[in-house]
Amino acid sequence: MAQPAGLSGKTRLAIVIGDPVRHSLSPVIHNAAFAACGLDWVFLACEVPEGRVPDALAGAVALGIEGLSVTMPHKAAVAAAVDELSPAARLLGAVNCVARHGDRLVGHNTDGGGFVDALADEAGWSPAGTRCVVLGAGGAARAVTLALADAGAAEVAVVNRTAPNAVTAAALAGDRGRVAEPGEVGGFDLVVNATPVGMRGHRGAPMPLDPGLLRPDQLLVDLVYEPAETALLAAARERGLRAFNGVRMLVHQAARAFELWTGTDAPIDAMVAATKQALARR
């Protein structure tokens, strides 16, 4: 793993907060980016118990921490505690990135934008004018649904076992959002698995869709990145689809945070390489 360019009395600090957080890949990704850009920055993981978010944010301001990544279970609590929210963070009610501007903390949600960036980077694909379906209605699914609509998708449908949650997620796409049934999956240009099915700990569960519904001309993205190859990805590729995992989304959401904090273009290739190396060691 690439190391930070150096530590000094001028070294700037960014952190990730969560509970648990020791498994986070954020330090690997961001320290690789700082090193690649020759920045005197360092990134650490800080475990913050549930209920202590206001204390953590006050401490970040007092200590001059430049930025925070936010993971579970704190995204909603941080959204409620910062001084200002970006439009996406306000609509989603969730923050995964905080930028400090003096004593003010601004909350952002870079997940959805990172997903759209990953589509362009890895697949050379734009959602503009296309029909998209998202499987799931959790935080990642909602962020992706909103971002696809913002990127000009003609339709964003949500498939979820719990109907009220599907309605809430689909509403983020405005008049282009709707709830769909699993059997409709073959009618879309882009299929996104935003459920945890396929993750370590969730393997052995049925696939989130019937692969027999898929068409070779579709694009499929499984947001799971560990393991790198899920049963869904393998089945999609067997049917001739272009199919990608969630590594590039993970990197691009971090890249957006990196750029918010540093004002420097993110070194995507270095961040991807460090992420893949770290995952290979697990």
PDB file of C-alpha atoms in Angstrom:
ATOM      1  CA  MET A   1       0.000   0.000   0.000  1.00  0.00           C
ATOM      2  CA  ALA A   2       1.222   3.480  -0.819  1.00  0.00           C
ATOM      3  CA  GLN A   3       2.083   5.532   2.233  1.00  0.00           C
ATOM      4  CA  PRO A   4       1.424   9.222   2.895  1.00  0.00           C
ATOM      5  CA  ALA A   5       4.070  11.576   1.484  1.00  0.00           C
ATOM      6  CA  GLY A   6       5.283  12.400   4.979  1.00  0.00           C
ATOM      7  CA  LEU A   7       4.216  13.454   8.463  1.00  0.00           C
ATOM      8  CA  SER A   8       5.105  16.838   9.870  1.00  0.00           C
ATOM      9  CA  GLY A   9       3.794  19.578  12.091  1.00  0.00           C
ATOM     10  CA  LYS A  10       1.839  20.747   9.053  1.00  0.00           C
ATOM     11  CA  THR A  11       0.231  17.369   8.282  1.00  0.00           C
ATOM     12  CA  ARG A  12      -3.504  17.656   7.751  1.00  0.00           C
ATOM     13  CA  LEU A  13      -5.855  15.026   9.097  1.00  0.00           C
ATOM     14  CA  ALA A  14      -9.021  13.429   7.728  1.00  0.00           C
ATOM     15  CA  ILE A  15     -10.891  10.530   9.349  1.00  0.00           C
ATOM     16  CA  VAL A  16     -13.687   8.020   8.913  1.00  0.00           C
ATOM     17  CA  ILE A  17     -16.178   7.514  11.736  1.00  0.00           C
ATOM     18  CA  GLY A  18     -18.393   4.487  12.237  1.00  0.00           C
ATOM     19  CA  ASP A  19     -19.186   1.660  14.626  1.00  0.00           C
ATOM     20  CA  PRO A  20     -17.602  -0.723  13.825  1.00  0.00           C
ATOM     21  CA  VAL A  21     -15.051   0.943  11.583  1.00  0.00           C
ATOM     22  CA  ARG A  22     -11.813  -1.070  11.773  1.00  0.00           C
ATOM     23  CA  HIS A  23     -12.781  -2.984   8.624  1.00  0.00           C
ATOM     24  CA  SER A  24     -13.082   0.224   6.590  1.00  0.00           C
ATOM     25  CA  LEU A  25     -11.118   0.544   3.358  1.00  0.00           C
ATOM     26  CA  SER A  26     -11.249   4.350   3.560  1.00  0.00           C
ATOM     27  CA  PRO A  27      -7.754   4.704   5.122  1.00  0.00           C
ATOM     28  CA  VAL A  28      -6.273   2.540   2.357  1.00  0.00           C
ATOM     29  CA  ILE A  29      -8.032   4.492  -0.394  1.00  0.00           C
ATOM     30  CA  HIS A  30      -7.348   7.989   0.912  1.00  0.00           C
ATOM     31  CA  ASN A  31      -3.772   7.460   2.074  1.00  0.00           C
ATOM     32  CA  ALA A  32      -2.975   6.032  -1.373  1.00  0.00           C
ATOM     33  CA  ALA A  33      -4.498   9.162  -2.915  1.00  0.00           C
ATOM     34  CA  PHE A  34      -2.570  11.514  -0.629  1.00  0.00           C
ATOM     35  CA  ALA A  35       0.681   9.691  -1.443  1.00  0.00           C
ATOM     36  CA  ALA A  36       0.028   9.704  -5.187  1.00  0.00           C
ATOM     37  CA  CYS A  37      -0.576  13.464  -5.087  1.00  0.00           C
ATOM     38  CA  GLY A  38       2.344  14.201  -2.748  1.00  0.00           C
ATOM     39  CA  LEU A  39       0.028  15.763  -0.162  1.00  0.00           C
ATOM     40  CA  ASP A  40       1.044  16.178   3.482  1.00  0.00           C
ATOM     41  CA  TRP A  41      -2.193  14.585   4.684  1.00  0.00           C
ATOM     42  CA  VAL A  42      -3.039  11.418   6.610  1.00  0.00           C
ATOM     43  CA  PHE A  43      -6.292   9.503   7.015  1.00  0.00           C
ATOM     44  CA  LEU A  44      -7.300   7.479  10.101  1.00  0.00           C
ATOM     45  CA  ALA A  45     -10.251   5.356  11.222  1.00  0.00           C
ATOM     46  CA  CYS A  46     -11.983   6.453  14.455  1.00  0.00           C
ATOM     47  CA  GLU A  47     -14.605   4.276  16.105  1.00  0.00           C
ATOM     48  CA  VAL A  48     -17.450   6.454  17.406  1.00  0.00           C
ATOM     49  CA  PRO A  49     -20.185   4.726  19.437  1.00  0.00           C
ATOM     50  CA  GLU A  50     -23.791   5.295  18.453  1.00  0.00           C
ATOM     51  CA  GLY A  51     -25.137   8.416  20.166  1.00  0.00           C
ATOM     52  CA  ARG A  52     -21.764  10.197  20.238  1.00  0.00           C
ATOM     53  CA  VAL A  53     -21.916  11.874  16.821  1.00  0.00           C
ATOM     54  CA  PRO A  54     -22.385  15.443  18.182  1.00  0.00           C
ATOM     55  CA  ASP A  55     -19.306  14.970  20.389  1.00  0.00           C
ATOM     56  CA  ALA A  56     -17.299  13.603  17.462  1.00  0.00           C
ATOM     57  CA  LEU A  57     -18.229  16.516  15.205  1.00  0.00           C
ATOM     58  CA  ALA A  58     -17.464  19.084  17.887  1.00  0.00           C
ATOM     59  CA  GLY A  59     -14.111  17.385  18.389  1.00  0.00           C
ATOM     60  CA  ALA A  60     -13.397  17.488  14.675  1.00  0.00           C
ATOM     61  CA  VAL A  61     -13.947  21.252  14.637  1.00  0.00           C
ATOM     62  CA  ALA A  62     -11.886  21.787  17.783  1.00  0.00           C
ATOM     63  CA  LEU A  63      -8.992  19.697  16.439  1.00  0.00           C
ATOM     64  CA  GLY A  64      -9.073  21.199  12.967  1.00  0.00           C
ATOM     65  CA  ILE A  65      -9.786  17.912  11.206  1.00  0.00           C
ATOM     66  CA  GLU A  66     -10.212  18.779   7.547  1.00  0.00           C
ATOM     67  CA  GLY A  67     -12.805  16.199   6.561  1.00  0.00           C
ATOM     68  CA  LEU A  68     -14.702  13.136   7.679  1.00  0.00           C
ATOM     69  CA  SER A  69     -16.007  10.087   5.879  1.00  0.00           C
ATOM     70  CA  VAL A  70     -19.080   8.650   7.563  1.00  0.00           C
ATOM     71  CA  THR A  71     -20.168   5.026   7.598  1.00  0.00           C
ATOM     72  CA  MET A  72     -22.827   3.034   9.415  1.00  0.00           C
ATOM     73  CA  PRO A  73     -24.621   3.668  11.681  1.00  0.00           C
ATOM     74  CA  HIS A  74     -23.967   7.415  11.676  1.00  0.00           C
ATOM     75  CA  LYS A  75     -25.107   8.734   8.275  1.00  0.00           C
ATOM     76  CA  ALA A  76     -28.500   9.996   9.442  1.00  0.00           C
ATOM     77  CA  ALA A  77     -27.183  11.296  12.765  1.00  0.00           C
ATOM     78  CA  VAL A  78     -24.467  13.289  11.003  1.00  0.00           C
ATOM     79  CA  ALA A  79     -27.052  14.705   8.592  1.00  0.00           C
ATOM     80  CA  ALA A  80     -29.012  15.972  11.589  1.00  0.00           C
ATOM     81  CA  ALA A  81     -25.965  17.476  13.313  1.00  0.00           C
ATOM     82  CA  VAL A  82     -23.968  19.361  10.655  1.00  0.00           C
ATOM     83  CA  ASP A  83     -24.373  23.054   9.945  1.00  0.00           C
ATOM     84  CA  GLU A  84     -25.302  22.685   6.274  1.00  0.00           C
ATOM     85  CA  LEU A  85     -26.296  19.954   3.831  1.00  0.00           C
ATOM     86  CA  SER A  86     -25.689  19.558   0.113  1.00  0.00           C
ATOM     87  CA  PRO A  87     -28.860  19.080  -1.971  1.00  0.00           C
ATOM     88  CA  ALA A  88     -28.315  15.310  -2.293  1.00  0.00           C
ATOM     89  CA  ALA A  89     -27.608  14.871   1.415  1.00  0.00           C
ATOM     90  CA  ARG A  90     -30.738  16.854   2.294  1.00  0.00           C
ATOM     91  CA  LEU A  91     -32.968  14.764   0.022  1.00  0.00           C
ATOM     92  CA  LEU A  92     -31.491  11.492   1.248  1.00  0.00           C
ATOM     93  CA  GLY A  93     -31.311  12.461   4.914  1.00  0.00           C
ATOM     94  CA  ALA A  94     -27.883  10.838   4.986  1.00  0.00           C
ATOM     95  CA  VAL A  95     -24.290  12.089   4.952  1.00  0.00           C
ATOM     96  CA  ASN A  96     -21.226  10.051   4.016  1.00  0.00           C
ATOM     97  CA  CYS A  97     -18.767  12.945   3.744  1.00  0.00           C
ATOM     98  CA  VAL A  98     -18.236  16.068   5.837  1.00  0.00           C
ATOM     99  CA  ALA A  99     -16.105  19.032   4.771  1.00  0.00           C
ATOM    100  CA  ARG A 100     -14.963  21.612   7.337  1.00  0.00           C
ATOM    101  CA  HIS A 101     -15.058  25.282   6.403  1.00  0.00           C
ATOM    102  CA  GLY A 102     -13.642  27.060   9.417  1.00  0.00           C
ATOM    103  CA  ASP A 103     -16.021  26.255  12.255  1.00  0.00           C
ATOM    104  CA  ARG A 104     -18.814  25.152   9.919  1.00  0.00           C
ATOM    105  CA  LEU A 105     -19.362  21.564   8.852  1.00  0.00           C
ATOM    106  CA  VAL A 106     -21.027  20.821   5.510  1.00  0.00           C
ATOM    107  CA  GLY A 107     -22.505  17.373   4.950  1.00  0.00           C
ATOM    108  CA  HIS A 108     -22.446  15.736   1.519  1.00  0.00           C
ATOM    109  CA  ASN A 109     -23.599  12.442   0.072  1.00  0.00           C
ATOM    110  CA  THR A 110     -21.173  11.291  -2.616  1.00  0.00           C
ATOM    111  CA  ASP A 111     -22.508   7.739  -3.015  1.00  0.00           C
ATOM    112  CA  GLY A 112     -24.854   8.360  -5.935  1.00  0.00           C
ATOM    113  CA  GLY A 113     -22.513  10.691  -7.775  1.00  0.00           C
ATOM    114  CA  GLY A 114     -19.729   8.165  -7.245  1.00  0.00           C
ATOM    115  CA  PHE A 115     -21.919   5.495  -8.825  1.00  0.00           C
ATOM    116  CA  VAL A 116     -22.556   7.603 -11.937  1.00  0.00           C
ATOM    117  CA  ASP A 117     -18.838   8.433 -12.139  1.00  0.00           C
ATOM    118  CA  ALA A 118     -18.050   4.717 -11.946  1.00  0.00           C
ATOM    119  CA  LEU A 119     -20.446   3.955 -14.817  1.00  0.00           C
ATOM    120  CA  ALA A 120     -18.594   6.437 -17.007  1.00  0.00           C
ATOM    121  CA  ASP A 121     -15.147   5.282 -15.883  1.00  0.00           C
ATOM    122  CA  GLU A 122     -15.600   1.519 -16.064  1.00  0.00           C
ATOM    123  CA  ALA A 123     -18.344   1.025 -18.626  1.00  0.00           C
ATOM    124  CA  GLY A 124     -18.162   4.235 -20.674  1.00  0.00           C
ATOM    125  CA  TRP A 125     -21.890   4.525 -20.039  1.00  0.00           C
ATOM    126  CA  SER A 126     -24.223   7.442 -19.308  1.00  0.00           C
ATOM    127  CA  PRO A 127     -27.708   7.090 -17.785  1.00  0.00           C
ATOM    128  CA  ALA A 128     -29.068   9.961 -19.876  1.00  0.00           C
ATOM    129  CA  GLY A 129     -32.235   8.887 -21.686  1.00  0.00           C
ATOM    130  CA  THR A 130     -32.077   5.292 -20.458  1.00  0.00           C
ATOM    131  CA  ARG A 131     -34.363   3.033 -18.438  1.00  0.00           C
ATOM    132  CA  CYS A 132     -32.836   1.857 -15.143  1.00  0.00           C
ATOM    133  CA  VAL A 133     -33.951  -0.526 -12.407  1.00  0.00           C
ATOM    134  CA  VAL A 134     -32.558  -0.620  -8.874  1.00  0.00           C
ATOM    135  CA  LEU A 135     -32.937  -3.692  -6.684  1.00  0.00           C
ATOM    136  CA  GLY A 136     -33.312  -2.682  -3.036  1.00  0.00           C
ATOM    137  CA  ALA A 137     -34.482   0.389  -1.168  1.00  0.00           C
ATOM    138  CA  GLY A 138     -31.804   0.934   1.478  1.00  0.00           C
ATOM    139  CA  GLY A 139     -29.334   3.791   1.704  1.00  0.00           C
ATOM    140  CA  ALA A 140     -27.234   2.800  -1.303  1.00  0.00           C
ATOM    141  CA  ALA A 141     -30.318   2.109  -3.421  1.00  0.00           C
ATOM    142  CA  ARG A 142     -31.814   5.507  -2.583  1.00  0.00           C
ATOM    143  CA  ALA A 143     -28.560   7.310  -3.400  1.00  0.00           C
ATOM    144  CA  VAL A 144     -28.280   5.506  -6.741  1.00  0.00           C
ATOM    145  CA  THR A 145     -31.942   6.166  -7.603  1.00  0.00           C
ATOM    146  CA  LEU A 146     -31.561   9.898  -6.973  1.00  0.00           C
ATOM    147  CA  ALA A 147     -28.283  10.101  -8.891  1.00  0.00           C
ATOM    148  CA  LEU A 148     -29.635   8.243 -11.924  1.00  0.00           C
ATOM    149  CA  ALA A 149     -32.554  10.655 -12.121  1.00  0.00           C
ATOM    150  CA  ASP A 150     -30.232  13.645 -11.710  1.00  0.00           C
ATOM    151  CA  ALA A 151     -28.058  12.235 -14.511  1.00  0.00           C
ATOM    152  CA  GLY A 152     -31.018  12.284 -16.913  1.00  0.00           C
ATOM    153  CA  ALA A 153     -32.377   8.735 -16.830  1.00  0.00           C
ATOM    154  CA  ALA A 154     -35.742   8.520 -18.578  1.00  0.00           C
ATOM    155  CA  GLU A 155     -37.056   6.066 -15.982  1.00  0.00           C
ATOM    156  CA  VAL A 156     -35.797   4.754 -12.649  1.00  0.00           C
ATOM    157  CA  ALA A 157     -37.743   1.813 -11.254  1.00  0.00           C
ATOM    158  CA  VAL A 158     -37.248   0.256  -7.813  1.00  0.00           C
ATOM    159  CA  VAL A 159     -37.809  -3.400  -6.973  1.00  0.00           C
ATOM    160  CA  ASN A 160     -38.018  -4.215  -3.264  1.00  0.00           C
ATOM    161  CA  ARG A 161     -39.722  -6.806  -1.088  1.00  0.00           C
ATOM    162  CA  THR A 162     -41.234  -4.115   1.167  1.00  0.00           C
ATOM    163  CA  ALA A 163     -43.597  -2.000  -0.921  1.00  0.00           C
ATOM    164  CA  PRO A 164     -43.635   1.185   1.232  1.00  0.00           C
ATOM    165  CA  ASN A 165     -39.824   1.342   1.154  1.00  0.00           C
ATOM    166  CA  ALA A 166     -39.871   0.903  -2.615  1.00  0.00           C
ATOM    167  CA  VAL A 167     -42.347   3.774  -2.943  1.00  0.00           C
ATOM    168  CA  THR A 168     -40.134   6.034  -0.813  1.00  0.00           C
ATOM    169  CA  ALA A 169     -37.028   5.206  -2.824  1.00  0.00           C
ATOM    170  CA  ALA A 170     -38.744   5.589  -6.202  1.00  0.00           C
ATOM    171  CA  ALA A 171     -40.105   8.998  -5.187  1.00  0.00           C
ATOM    172  CA  LEU A 172     -36.534  10.333  -5.179  1.00  0.00           C
ATOM    173  CA  ALA A 173     -36.610  10.096  -8.984  1.00  0.00           C
ATOM    174  CA  GLY A 174     -39.686  12.338  -9.159  1.00  0.00           C
ATOM    175  CA  ASP A 175     -42.061  11.709 -12.030  1.00  0.00           C
ATOM    176  CA  ARG A 176     -39.498   9.361 -13.613  1.00  0.00           C
ATOM    177  CA  GLY A 177     -39.544   7.011 -10.634  1.00  0.00           C
ATOM    178  CA  ARG A 178     -41.863   4.080 -10.095  1.00  0.00           C
ATOM    179  CA  VAL A 179     -42.106   0.754  -8.293  1.00  0.00           C
ATOM    180  CA  ALA A 180     -41.527  -2.313 -10.487  1.00  0.00           C
ATOM    181  CA  GLU A 181     -42.031  -6.045 -10.125  1.00  0.00           C
ATOM    182  CA  PRO A 182     -39.100  -8.508 -10.324  1.00  0.00           C
ATOM    183  CA  GLY A 183     -40.410  -9.951 -13.578  1.00  0.00           C
ATOM    184  CA  GLU A 184     -39.914  -6.593 -15.313  1.00  0.00           C
ATOM    185  CA  VAL A 185     -36.123  -6.569 -14.912  1.00  0.00           C
ATOM    186  CA  GLY A 186     -35.510  -7.641 -18.509  1.00  0.00           C
ATOM    187  CA  GLY A 187     -37.078  -4.444 -19.833  1.00  0.00           C
ATOM    188  CA  PHE A 188     -34.390  -2.040 -18.600  1.00  0.00           C
ATOM    189  CA  ASP A 189     -31.056  -0.838 -19.979  1.00  0.00           C
ATOM    190  CA  LEU A 190     -29.292  -0.837 -16.603  1.00  0.00           C
ATOM    191  CA  VAL A 191     -29.826  -3.257 -13.718  1.00  0.00           C
ATOM    192  CA  VAL A 192     -28.328  -2.343 -10.332  1.00  0.00           C
ATOM    193  CA  ASN A 193     -28.179  -4.726  -7.378  1.00  0.00           C
ATOM    194  CA  ALA A 194     -28.171  -2.475  -4.302  1.00  0.00           C
ATOM    195  CA  THR A 195     -29.128  -5.261  -1.889  1.00  0.00           C
ATOM    196  CA  PRO A 196     -26.586  -7.011   0.372  1.00  0.00           C
ATOM    197  CA  VAL A 197     -27.251 -10.371  -1.299  1.00  0.00           C
ATOM    198  CA  GLY A 198     -23.901 -11.805  -2.393  1.00  0.00           C
ATOM    199  CA  MET A 199     -21.822 -10.099   0.306  1.00  0.00           C
ATOM    200  CA  ARG A 200     -19.678 -12.102   2.656  1.00  0.00           C
ATOM    201  CA  GLY A 201     -22.105 -13.207   5.354  1.00  0.00           C
ATOM    202  CA  HIS A 202     -25.023 -13.104   2.914  1.00  0.00           C
ATOM    203  CA  ARG A 203     -23.782 -15.747   0.500  1.00  0.00           C
ATOM    204  CA  GLY A 204     -25.989 -18.777   0.191  1.00  0.00           C
ATOM    205  CA  ALA A 205     -29.097 -16.590   0.027  1.00  0.00           C
ATOM    206  CA  PRO A 206     -31.077 -16.699  -3.232  1.00  0.00           C
ATOM    207  CA  MET A 207     -29.874 -14.294  -5.926  1.00  0.00           C
ATOM    208  CA  PRO A 208     -31.674 -10.921  -5.881  1.00  0.00           C
ATOM    209  CA  LEU A 209     -33.199 -11.676  -9.293  1.00  0.00           C
ATOM    210  CA  ASP A 210     -33.746 -14.568 -11.666  1.00  0.00           C
ATOM    211  CA  PRO A 211     -30.809 -14.442 -14.127  1.00  0.00           C
ATOM    212  CA  GLY A 212     -33.093 -15.949 -16.748  1.00  0.00           C
ATOM    213  CA  LEU A 213     -34.797 -12.545 -16.972  1.00  0.00           C
ATOM    214  CA  LEU A 214     -31.635 -10.806 -18.153  1.00  0.00           C
ATOM    215  CA  ARG A 215     -30.793  -9.899 -21.750  1.00  0.00           C
ATOM    216  CA  PRO A 216     -27.290  -9.818 -23.292  1.00  0.00           C
ATOM    217  CA  ASP A 217     -27.629  -6.151 -24.283  1.00  0.00           C
ATOM    218  CA  GLN A 218     -28.166  -4.999 -20.694  1.00  0.00           C
ATOM    219  CA  LEU A 219     -25.573  -3.514 -18.343  1.00  0.00           C
ATOM    220  CA  LEU A 220     -25.535  -4.915 -14.801  1.00  0.00           C
ATOM    221  CA  VAL A 221     -23.805  -3.484 -11.751  1.00  0.00           C
ATOM    222  CA  ASP A 222     -23.665  -5.336  -8.436  1.00  0.00           C
ATOM    223  CA  LEU A 223     -22.697  -2.854  -5.712  1.00  0.00           C
ATOM    224  CA  VAL A 224     -21.159  -5.701  -3.700  1.00  0.00           C
ATOM    225  CA  TYR A 225     -17.350  -5.534  -3.917  1.00  0.00           C
ATOM    226  CA  GLU A 226     -16.381  -8.244  -1.449  1.00  0.00           C
ATOM    227  CA  PRO A 227     -16.230 -10.855  -2.875  1.00  0.00           C
ATOM    228  CA  ALA A 228     -15.236  -9.399  -6.234  1.00  0.00           C
ATOM    229  CA  GLU A 229     -17.270 -12.010  -8.123  1.00  0.00           C
ATOM    230  CA  THR A 230     -20.790 -12.681  -6.839  1.00  0.00           C
ATOM    231  CA  ALA A 231     -23.119 -15.378  -8.105  1.00  0.00           C
ATOM    232  CA  LEU A 232     -25.177 -12.655  -9.796  1.00  0.00           C
ATOM    233  CA  LEU A 233     -22.169 -11.252 -11.654  1.00  0.00           C
ATOM    234  CA  ALA A 234     -21.129 -14.704 -12.819  1.00  0.00           C
ATOM    235  CA  ALA A 235     -24.655 -15.532 -13.999  1.00  0.00           C
ATOM    236  CA  ALA A 236     -24.966 -12.204 -15.830  1.00  0.00           C
ATOM    237  CA  ARG A 237     -21.671 -12.675 -17.645  1.00  0.00           C
ATOM    238  CA  GLU A 238     -22.672 -16.197 -18.626  1.00  0.00           C
ATOM    239  CA  ARG A 239     -25.713 -14.649 -20.331  1.00  0.00           C
ATOM    240  CA  GLY A 240     -23.511 -12.214 -22.248  1.00  0.00           C
ATOM    241  CA  LEU A 241     -24.071  -9.047 -20.204  1.00  0.00           C
ATOM    242  CA  ARG A 242     -21.416  -6.511 -19.385  1.00  0.00           C
ATOM    243  CA  ALA A 243     -21.323  -6.753 -15.595  1.00  0.00           C
ATOM    244  CA  PHE A 244     -19.294  -4.911 -12.957  1.00  0.00           C
ATOM    245  CA  ASN A 245     -18.900  -5.023  -9.179  1.00  0.00           C
ATOM    246  CA  GLY A 246     -18.934  -2.136  -6.700  1.00  0.00           C
ATOM    247  CA  VAL A 247     -15.196  -1.424  -6.422  1.00  0.00           C
ATOM    248  CA  ARG A 248     -15.268   1.577  -8.755  1.00  0.00           C
ATOM    249  CA  MET A 249     -18.282   3.092  -6.991  1.00  0.00           C
ATOM    250  CA  LEU A 250     -16.445   2.710  -3.669  1.00  0.00           C
ATOM    251  CA  VAL A 251     -13.425   4.494  -5.123  1.00  0.00           C
ATOM    252  CA  HIS A 252     -15.356   7.231  -6.908  1.00  0.00           C
ATOM    253  CA  GLN A 253     -17.458   8.159  -3.873  1.00  0.00           C
ATOM    254  CA  ALA A 254     -14.161   8.481  -1.976  1.00  0.00           C
ATOM    255  CA  ALA A 255     -12.674  10.464  -4.862  1.00  0.00           C
ATOM    256  CA  ARG A 256     -15.468  13.027  -4.633  1.00  0.00           C
ATOM    257  CA  ALA A 257     -14.768  13.399  -0.912  1.00  0.00           C
ATOM    258  CA  PHE A 258     -11.021  13.711  -1.576  1.00  0.00           C
ATOM    259  CA  GLU A 259     -11.659  16.529  -4.041  1.00  0.00           C
ATOM    260  CA  LEU A 260     -14.016  18.336  -1.671  1.00  0.00           C
ATOM    261  CA  TRP A 261     -11.377  18.277   1.071  1.00  0.00           C
ATOM    262  CA  THR A 262      -8.195  18.951  -0.907  1.00  0.00           C
ATOM    263  CA  GLY A 263      -9.273  20.811  -4.052  1.00  0.00           C
ATOM    264  CA  THR A 264      -7.049  18.383  -5.971  1.00  0.00           C
ATOM    265  CA  ASP A 265      -8.119  15.993  -8.729  1.00  0.00           C
ATOM    266  CA  ALA A 266      -8.351  12.482  -7.316  1.00  0.00           C
ATOM    267  CA  PRO A 267      -5.797   9.928  -8.620  1.00  0.00           C
ATOM    268  CA  ILE A 268      -8.373   7.265  -9.534  1.00  0.00           C
ATOM    269  CA  ASP A 269      -5.940   4.631 -10.803  1.00  0.00           C
ATOM    270  CA  ALA A 270      -3.853   4.734  -7.614  1.00  0.00           C
ATOM    271  CA  MET A 271      -6.991   4.525  -5.477  1.00  0.00           C
ATOM    272  CA  VAL A 272      -8.362   1.546  -7.430  1.00  0.00           C
ATOM    273  CA  ALA A 273      -5.031  -0.292  -7.275  1.00  0.00           C
ATOM    274  CA  ALA A 274      -4.755   0.197  -3.508  1.00  0.00           C
ATOM    275  CA  THR A 275      -8.343  -0.947  -2.983  1.00  0.00           C
ATOM    276  CA  LYS A 276      -7.897  -4.115  -5.034  1.00  0.00           C
ATOM    277  CA  GLN A 277      -4.624  -4.934  -3.249  1.00  0.00           C
ATOM    278  CA  ALA A 278      -6.284  -4.508   0.153  1.00  0.00           C
ATOM    279  CA  LEU A 279      -9.249  -6.684  -0.835  1.00  0.00           C
ATOM    280  CA  ALA A 280      -6.922  -9.382  -2.171  1.00  0.00           C
ATOM    281  CA  ARG A 281      -5.200  -9.578   1.239  1.00  0.00           C
ATOM    282  CA  ARG A 282      -8.458 -10.165   3.137  1.00  0.00           C
TER     283      ARG A 282
END
